[in-house]
PDB file of C-alpha atoms in Angstrom:
ATOM      1  CA  VAL A   1     -17.550 -10.406   0.911  1.00  0.00           C
ATOM      2  CA  GLU A   2     -19.061 -13.591  -0.493  1.00  0.00           C
ATOM      3  CA  SER A   3     -15.766 -15.362   0.463  1.00  0.00           C
ATOM      4  CA  ARG A   4     -14.198 -14.285  -2.851  1.00  0.00           C
ATOM      5  CA  TYR A   5     -12.637 -11.055  -4.022  1.00  0.00           C
ATOM      6  CA  ASN A   6     -14.988  -9.221  -6.371  1.00  0.00           C
ATOM      7  CA  PRO A   7     -13.016  -7.032  -8.827  1.00  0.00           C
ATOM      8  CA  ASN A   8     -16.160  -4.998  -9.513  1.00  0.00           C
ATOM      9  CA  LEU A   9     -16.149  -3.723  -5.930  1.00  0.00           C
ATOM     10  CA  SER A  10     -13.672  -1.427  -4.224  1.00  0.00           C
ATOM     11  CA  VAL A  11     -11.080  -2.810  -1.837  1.00  0.00           C
ATOM     12  CA  VAL A  12     -13.002  -1.221   1.038  1.00  0.00           C
ATOM     13  CA  ASP A  13     -16.181  -3.056  -0.014  1.00  0.00           C
ATOM     14  CA  ASN A  14     -14.300  -6.334  -0.486  1.00  0.00           C
ATOM     15  CA  ILE A  15     -12.443  -6.550   2.807  1.00  0.00           C
ATOM     16  CA  LYS A  16     -15.010  -4.894   5.055  1.00  0.00           C
ATOM     17  CA  LEU A  17     -12.610  -3.024   7.324  1.00  0.00           C
ATOM     18  CA  PRO A  18     -13.831   0.362   8.509  1.00  0.00           C
ATOM     19  CA  PRO A  19     -12.234   3.237   6.567  1.00  0.00           C
ATOM     20  CA  THR A  20     -10.921   4.712   9.826  1.00  0.00           C
ATOM     21  CA  LEU A  21      -8.828   1.556  10.315  1.00  0.00           C
ATOM     22  CA  LEU A  22      -7.962   0.975   6.658  1.00  0.00           C
ATOM     23  CA  SER A  23      -6.612   4.513   6.231  1.00  0.00           C
ATOM     24  CA  ARG A  24      -3.995   3.862   8.936  1.00  0.00           C
ATOM     25  CA  PHE A  25      -2.028   1.361   6.827  1.00  0.00           C
ATOM     26  CA  ASP A  26       0.997   2.753   4.982  1.00  0.00           C
ATOM     27  CA  LEU A  27       0.704   0.119   2.247  1.00  0.00           C
ATOM     28  CA  ILE A  28      -2.188  -2.083   1.211  1.00  0.00           C
ATOM     29  CA  TYR A  29      -1.330  -4.929  -1.124  1.00  0.00           C
ATOM     30  CA  LEU A  30      -3.863  -7.318  -2.534  1.00  0.00           C
ATOM     31  CA  VAL A  31      -2.703 -10.905  -2.731  1.00  0.00           C
ATOM     32  CA  LEU A  32      -5.209 -12.631  -4.966  1.00  0.00           C
ATOM     33  CA  ASP A  33      -5.209 -16.322  -5.809  1.00  0.00           C
ATOM     34  CA  SER A  34      -5.589 -16.351  -9.589  1.00  0.00           C
ATOM     35  CA  PRO A  35      -5.452 -19.707 -11.396  1.00  0.00           C
ATOM     36  CA  ASN A  36      -2.111 -20.222 -13.156  1.00  0.00           C
ATOM     37  CA  ALA A  37      -1.082 -23.736 -14.218  1.00  0.00           C
ATOM     38  CA  GLU A  38       2.671 -23.258 -13.737  1.00  0.00           C
ATOM     39  CA  HIS A  39       2.334 -21.458 -10.396  1.00  0.00           C
ATOM     40  CA  ASP A  40      -0.244 -23.999  -9.178  1.00  0.00           C
ATOM     41  CA  ARG A  41       2.038 -26.918 -10.129  1.00  0.00           C
ATOM     42  CA  HIS A  42       5.005 -25.334  -8.294  1.00  0.00           C
ATOM     43  CA  LEU A  43       2.878 -24.689  -5.197  1.00  0.00           C
ATOM     44  CA  ALA A  44       1.418 -28.226  -5.231  1.00  0.00           C
ATOM     45  CA  GLN A  45       4.899 -29.762  -5.551  1.00  0.00           C
ATOM     46  CA  HIS A  46       6.118 -27.672  -2.623  1.00  0.00           C
ATOM     47  CA  LEU A  47       3.154 -28.577  -0.387  1.00  0.00           C
ATOM     48  CA  VAL A  48       3.340 -32.280  -1.236  1.00  0.00           C
ATOM     49  CA  GLY A  49       7.107 -32.135  -0.618  1.00  0.00           C
ATOM     50  CA  LEU A  50       6.424 -31.038   2.962  1.00  0.00           C
ATOM     51  CA  TYR A  51       4.904 -34.470   3.650  1.00  0.00           C
ATOM     52  CA  PHE A  52       7.993 -36.491   2.712  1.00  0.00           C
ATOM     53  CA  GLU A  53       9.848 -38.171   5.525  1.00  0.00           C
ATOM     54  CA  THR A  54      12.635 -35.671   4.862  1.00  0.00           C
ATOM     55  CA  PRO A  55      10.719 -32.551   3.837  1.00  0.00           C
ATOM     56  CA  ASN A  56      11.875 -30.862   0.653  1.00  0.00           C
ATOM     57  CA  VAL A  57      12.070 -27.305   2.023  1.00  0.00           C
ATOM     58  CA  VAL A  58      14.165 -24.407   0.761  1.00  0.00           C
ATOM     59  CA  GLN A  59      16.144 -22.909   3.615  1.00  0.00           C
ATOM     60  CA  PRO A  60      15.847 -19.127   3.988  1.00  0.00           C
ATOM     61  CA  PRO A  61      19.060 -17.071   3.690  1.00  0.00           C
ATOM     62  CA  LEU A  62      18.829 -16.114   7.393  1.00  0.00           C
ATOM     63  CA  ASP A  63      17.619 -18.237  10.260  1.00  0.00           C
ATOM     64  CA  GLN A  64      14.800 -16.828  12.379  1.00  0.00           C
ATOM     65  CA  GLU A  65      16.990 -15.901  15.346  1.00  0.00           C
ATOM     66  CA  THR A  66      19.499 -13.960  13.218  1.00  0.00           C
ATOM     67  CA  LEU A  67      16.683 -12.110  11.482  1.00  0.00           C
ATOM     68  CA  ARG A  68      15.073 -11.244  14.815  1.00  0.00           C
ATOM     69  CA  ASP A  69      18.432  -9.949  16.160  1.00  0.00           C
ATOM     70  CA  TYR A  70      18.989  -7.916  12.972  1.00  0.00           C
ATOM     71  CA  ILE A  71      15.568  -6.272  13.298  1.00  0.00           C
ATOM     72  CA  ASP A  72      15.990  -5.655  17.054  1.00  0.00           C
ATOM     73  CA  TYR A  73      19.363  -4.011  16.504  1.00  0.00           C
ATOM     74  CA  ALA A  74      18.018  -1.773  13.732  1.00  0.00           C
ATOM     75  CA  ARG A  75      14.992  -0.823  15.816  1.00  0.00           C
ATOM     76  CA  GLU A  76      17.111   0.153  18.829  1.00  0.00           C
ATOM     77  CA  ASN A  77      20.229   1.623  17.212  1.00  0.00           C
ATOM     78  CA  ILE A  78      19.499   2.910  13.713  1.00  0.00           C
ATOM     79  CA  HIS A  79      17.630   6.225  13.464  1.00  0.00           C
ATOM     80  CA  PRO A  80      18.169   7.610   9.969  1.00  0.00           C
ATOM     81  CA  GLU A  81      18.014  11.356   9.304  1.00  0.00           C
ATOM     82  CA  ILE A  82      16.463  12.716   6.118  1.00  0.00           C
ATOM     83  CA  SER A  83      19.093  14.192   3.803  1.00  0.00           C
ATOM     84  CA  ASP A  84      18.518  17.398   1.843  1.00  0.00           C
ATOM     85  CA  GLU A  85      18.194  15.447  -1.407  1.00  0.00           C
ATOM     86  CA  ALA A  86      15.699  13.058   0.233  1.00  0.00           C
ATOM     87  CA  HIS A  87      13.753  16.063   1.546  1.00  0.00           C
ATOM     88  CA  LYS A  88      13.440  17.469  -1.990  1.00  0.00           C
ATOM     89  CA  GLU A  89      12.488  14.037  -3.341  1.00  0.00           C
ATOM     90  CA  LEU A  90       9.780  13.626  -0.667  1.00  0.00           C
ATOM     91  CA  VAL A  91       8.242  16.983  -1.599  1.00  0.00           C
ATOM     92  CA  GLU A  92       8.300  16.079  -5.312  1.00  0.00           C
ATOM     93  CA  ALA A  93       6.829  12.628  -4.681  1.00  0.00           C
ATOM     94  CA  TYR A  94       4.005  14.096  -2.598  1.00  0.00           C
ATOM     95  CA  LEU A  95       3.244  16.689  -5.272  1.00  0.00           C
ATOM     96  CA  GLU A  96       3.187  13.934  -7.882  1.00  0.00           C
ATOM     97  CA  LEU A  97       0.791  11.887  -5.759  1.00  0.00           C
ATOM     98  CA  ARG A  98      -1.434  14.945  -5.323  1.00  0.00           C
ATOM     99  CA  GLY A  99      -1.352  15.622  -9.056  1.00  0.00           C
ATOM    100  CA  VAL A 100      -2.963  12.278  -9.848  1.00  0.00           C
ATOM    101  CA  GLY A 101      -6.382  13.681  -8.842  1.00  0.00           C
ATOM    102  CA  TYR A 102      -8.758  14.629 -11.619  1.00  0.00           C
ATOM    103  CA  GLN A 103     -11.510  17.082 -12.251  1.00  0.00           C
ATOM    104  CA  SER A 104     -14.946  15.493 -12.207  1.00  0.00           C
ATOM    105  CA  GLY A 105     -17.970  16.629 -14.177  1.00  0.00           C
ATOM    106  CA  ASN A 106     -18.977  19.275 -11.648  1.00  0.00           C
ATOM    107  CA  GLY A 107     -15.413  20.573 -11.188  1.00  0.00           C
ATOM    108  CA  THR A 108     -14.680  18.661  -7.972  1.00  0.00           C
ATOM    109  CA  LYS A 109     -11.109  17.376  -7.750  1.00  0.00           C
ATOM    110  CA  THR A 110     -10.631  13.842  -6.472  1.00  0.00           C
ATOM    111  CA  ILE A 111      -8.222  13.581  -3.552  1.00  0.00           C
ATOM    112  CA  SER A 112      -5.452  11.270  -4.666  1.00  0.00           C
ATOM    113  CA  ALA A 113      -3.144  11.867  -1.672  1.00  0.00           C
ATOM    114  CA  THR A 114      -3.331  13.440   1.760  1.00  0.00           C
ATOM    115  CA  THR A 115      -0.702  14.402   4.314  1.00  0.00           C
ATOM    116  CA  ARG A 116      -1.166  10.901   5.711  1.00  0.00           C
ATOM    117  CA  GLN A 117       0.381   9.538   2.492  1.00  0.00           C
ATOM    118  CA  LEU A 118       3.292  11.989   2.862  1.00  0.00           C
ATOM    119  CA  GLU A 119       3.859  10.717   6.404  1.00  0.00           C
ATOM    120  CA  SER A 120       3.740   7.164   5.046  1.00  0.00           C
ATOM    121  CA  LEU A 121       6.363   8.070   2.438  1.00  0.00           C
ATOM    122  CA  ILE A 122       8.599   9.418   5.197  1.00  0.00           C
ATOM    123  CA  ARG A 123       8.160   6.303   7.379  1.00  0.00           C
ATOM    124  CA  LEU A 124       8.767   3.944   4.444  1.00  0.00           C
ATOM    125  CA  SER A 125      11.868   5.886   3.331  1.00  0.00           C
ATOM    126  CA  GLU A 126      13.269   5.764   6.862  1.00  0.00           C
ATOM    127  CA  ALA A 127      12.493   2.047   7.095  1.00  0.00           C
ATOM    128  CA  LEU A 128      14.333   1.347   3.838  1.00  0.00           C
ATOM    129  CA  ALA A 129      17.432   3.139   5.153  1.00  0.00           C
ATOM    130  CA  LYS A 130      17.098   1.372   8.504  1.00  0.00           C
ATOM    131  CA  MET A 131      17.020  -2.036   6.765  1.00  0.00           C
ATOM    132  CA  ARG A 132      20.476  -1.278   5.392  1.00  0.00           C
ATOM    133  CA  TYR A 133      21.700   0.088   8.758  1.00  0.00           C
ATOM    134  CA  GLU A 134      22.140   3.510   7.141  1.00  0.00           C
ATOM    135  CA  GLU A 135      22.093   6.679   9.211  1.00  0.00           C
ATOM    136  CA  VAL A 136      20.867   8.829   6.292  1.00  0.00           C
ATOM    137  CA  VAL A 137      17.726   8.529   4.156  1.00  0.00           C
ATOM    138  CA  THR A 138      18.705   8.965   0.498  1.00  0.00           C
ATOM    139  CA  LYS A 139      16.679  10.014  -2.512  1.00  0.00           C
ATOM    140  CA  HIS A 140      16.868   6.358  -3.630  1.00  0.00           C
ATOM    141  CA  ASP A 141      15.037   5.352  -0.437  1.00  0.00           C
ATOM    142  CA  VAL A 142      12.347   7.920  -1.201  1.00  0.00           C
ATOM    143  CA  ARG A 143      12.028   6.736  -4.806  1.00  0.00           C
ATOM    144  CA  GLU A 144      11.608   3.128  -3.678  1.00  0.00           C
ATOM    145  CA  ALA A 145       9.069   4.137  -1.024  1.00  0.00           C
ATOM    146  CA  PHE A 146       7.209   6.121  -3.679  1.00  0.00           C
ATOM    147  CA  ARG A 147       7.237   3.138  -6.065  1.00  0.00           C
ATOM    148  CA  LEU A 148       5.912   0.829  -3.353  1.00  0.00           C
ATOM    149  CA  MET A 149       3.208   3.313  -2.428  1.00  0.00           C
ATOM    150  CA  LYS A 150       2.137   3.833  -6.036  1.00  0.00           C
ATOM    151  CA  VAL A 151       1.823   0.095  -6.642  1.00  0.00           C
ATOM    152  CA  ALA A 152      -0.139  -0.398  -3.420  1.00  0.00           C
ATOM    153  CA  THR A 153      -2.313   2.672  -3.955  1.00  0.00           C
ATOM    154  CA  GLN A 154      -3.122   1.788  -7.543  1.00  0.00           C
ATOM    155  CA  ALA A 155      -4.674  -1.471  -6.394  1.00  0.00           C
ATOM    156  CA  ALA A 156      -6.238  -0.369  -3.116  1.00  0.00           C
ATOM    157  CA  ALA A 157      -7.584   3.088  -3.933  1.00  0.00           C
ATOM    158  CA  THR A 158      -8.663   2.671  -7.544  1.00  0.00           C
ATOM    159  CA  ASP A 159     -12.368   3.152  -8.073  1.00  0.00           C
ATOM    160  CA  PRO A 160     -13.442   0.110 -10.130  1.00  0.00           C
ATOM    161  CA  ARG A 161     -16.025   2.219 -11.992  1.00  0.00           C
ATOM    162  CA  THR A 162     -13.770   5.074 -13.074  1.00  0.00           C
ATOM    163  CA  GLY A 163     -10.356   3.389 -12.980  1.00  0.00           C
ATOM    164  CA  ARG A 164      -8.993   6.452 -11.163  1.00  0.00           C
ATOM    165  CA  ILE A 165      -7.133   6.652  -7.852  1.00  0.00           C
ATOM    166  CA  ASP A 166      -9.450   8.077  -5.209  1.00  0.00           C
ATOM    167  CA  MET A 167      -8.125   8.237  -1.632  1.00  0.00           C
ATOM    168  CA  ASP A 168     -11.647   9.094  -0.429  1.00  0.00           C
ATOM    169  CA  MET A 169     -12.453   5.400  -0.862  1.00  0.00           C
ATOM    170  CA  ILE A 170      -9.937   4.481   1.826  1.00  0.00           C
ATOM    171  CA  ALA A 171     -10.379   7.564   4.014  1.00  0.00           C
ATOM    172  CA  THR A 172     -14.194   7.622   4.065  1.00  0.00           C
ATOM    173  CA  GLY A 173     -15.316   4.342   2.503  1.00  0.00           C
ATOM    174  CA  ARG A 174     -17.058   6.261  -0.289  1.00  0.00           C
ATOM    175  CA  SER A 175     -15.679   7.289  -3.647  1.00  0.00           C
ATOM    176  CA  THR A 176     -15.870  10.823  -4.977  1.00  0.00           C
ATOM    177  CA  VAL A 177     -18.253   9.562  -7.670  1.00  0.00           C
ATOM    178  CA  ASP A 178     -20.599   8.142  -4.994  1.00  0.00           C
ATOM    179  CA  ARG A 179     -20.455  11.357  -2.991  1.00  0.00           C
ATOM    180  CA  GLU A 180     -21.160  13.496  -6.079  1.00  0.00           C
ATOM    181  CA  MET A 181     -24.085  11.286  -7.102  1.00  0.00           C
ATOM    182  CA  GLU A 182     -25.541  11.590  -3.598  1.00  0.00           C
ATOM    183  CA  GLU A 183     -25.118  15.372  -3.648  1.00  0.00           C
ATOM    184  CA  THR A 184     -26.803  15.595  -7.064  1.00  0.00           C
ATOM    185  CA  LEU A 185     -29.657  13.415  -5.827  1.00  0.00           C
ATOM    186  CA  ASN A 186     -30.070  15.561  -2.700  1.00  0.00           C
ATOM    187  CA  ILE A 187     -30.182  18.743  -4.777  1.00  0.00           C
ATOM    188  CA  GLY A 188     -32.734  17.152  -7.104  1.00  0.00           C
ATOM    189  CA  LEU A 189     -34.897  16.043  -4.185  1.00  0.00           C
ATOM    190  CA  LYS A 190     -34.797  19.521  -2.636  1.00  0.00           C
ATOM    191  CA  GLU A 191     -36.008  21.007  -5.934  1.00  0.00           C
ATOM    192  CA  ILE A 192     -39.052  18.725  -5.899  1.00  0.00           C
TER     193      ILE A 192
END
């Protein structure tokens, strides 16, 4: 929208993806370009360094082919099972996500997590174990998946007007506050 991110709008309103598509992502991270003198200097030096006759480039720890082989092997051969402790941790994490909802003025509770977020937690936990070539998902995998999800959700599903996490924004494109205001308006119009 307007070629710049507007912090006064929701993520849904800023990126203009339909909620049906946006709700399918396990994690949504915003990468915003905020002015920062030190960061900007470092980035400029790196970009200018690419134009030297011998480019000044930091080599990654793994070359592309090795990384591709690592990922292919994990995809084909590593299928982690959820341990009992991870199972308990997943249930607790989901309940904690659900508990973030709040009561609004008319008693409606905002949906802060759905079963889709639980499925995301499971996939992310399995992926973390798979990255380490582990056959078992541990509670540490679940905790890291939960941390990643909380950080992503806080940015992507926070209603800029209330400051509260509202999964309705991602699932339907409308916040609970918007829906309640519309319902109140409809009731008022029917009374007229």
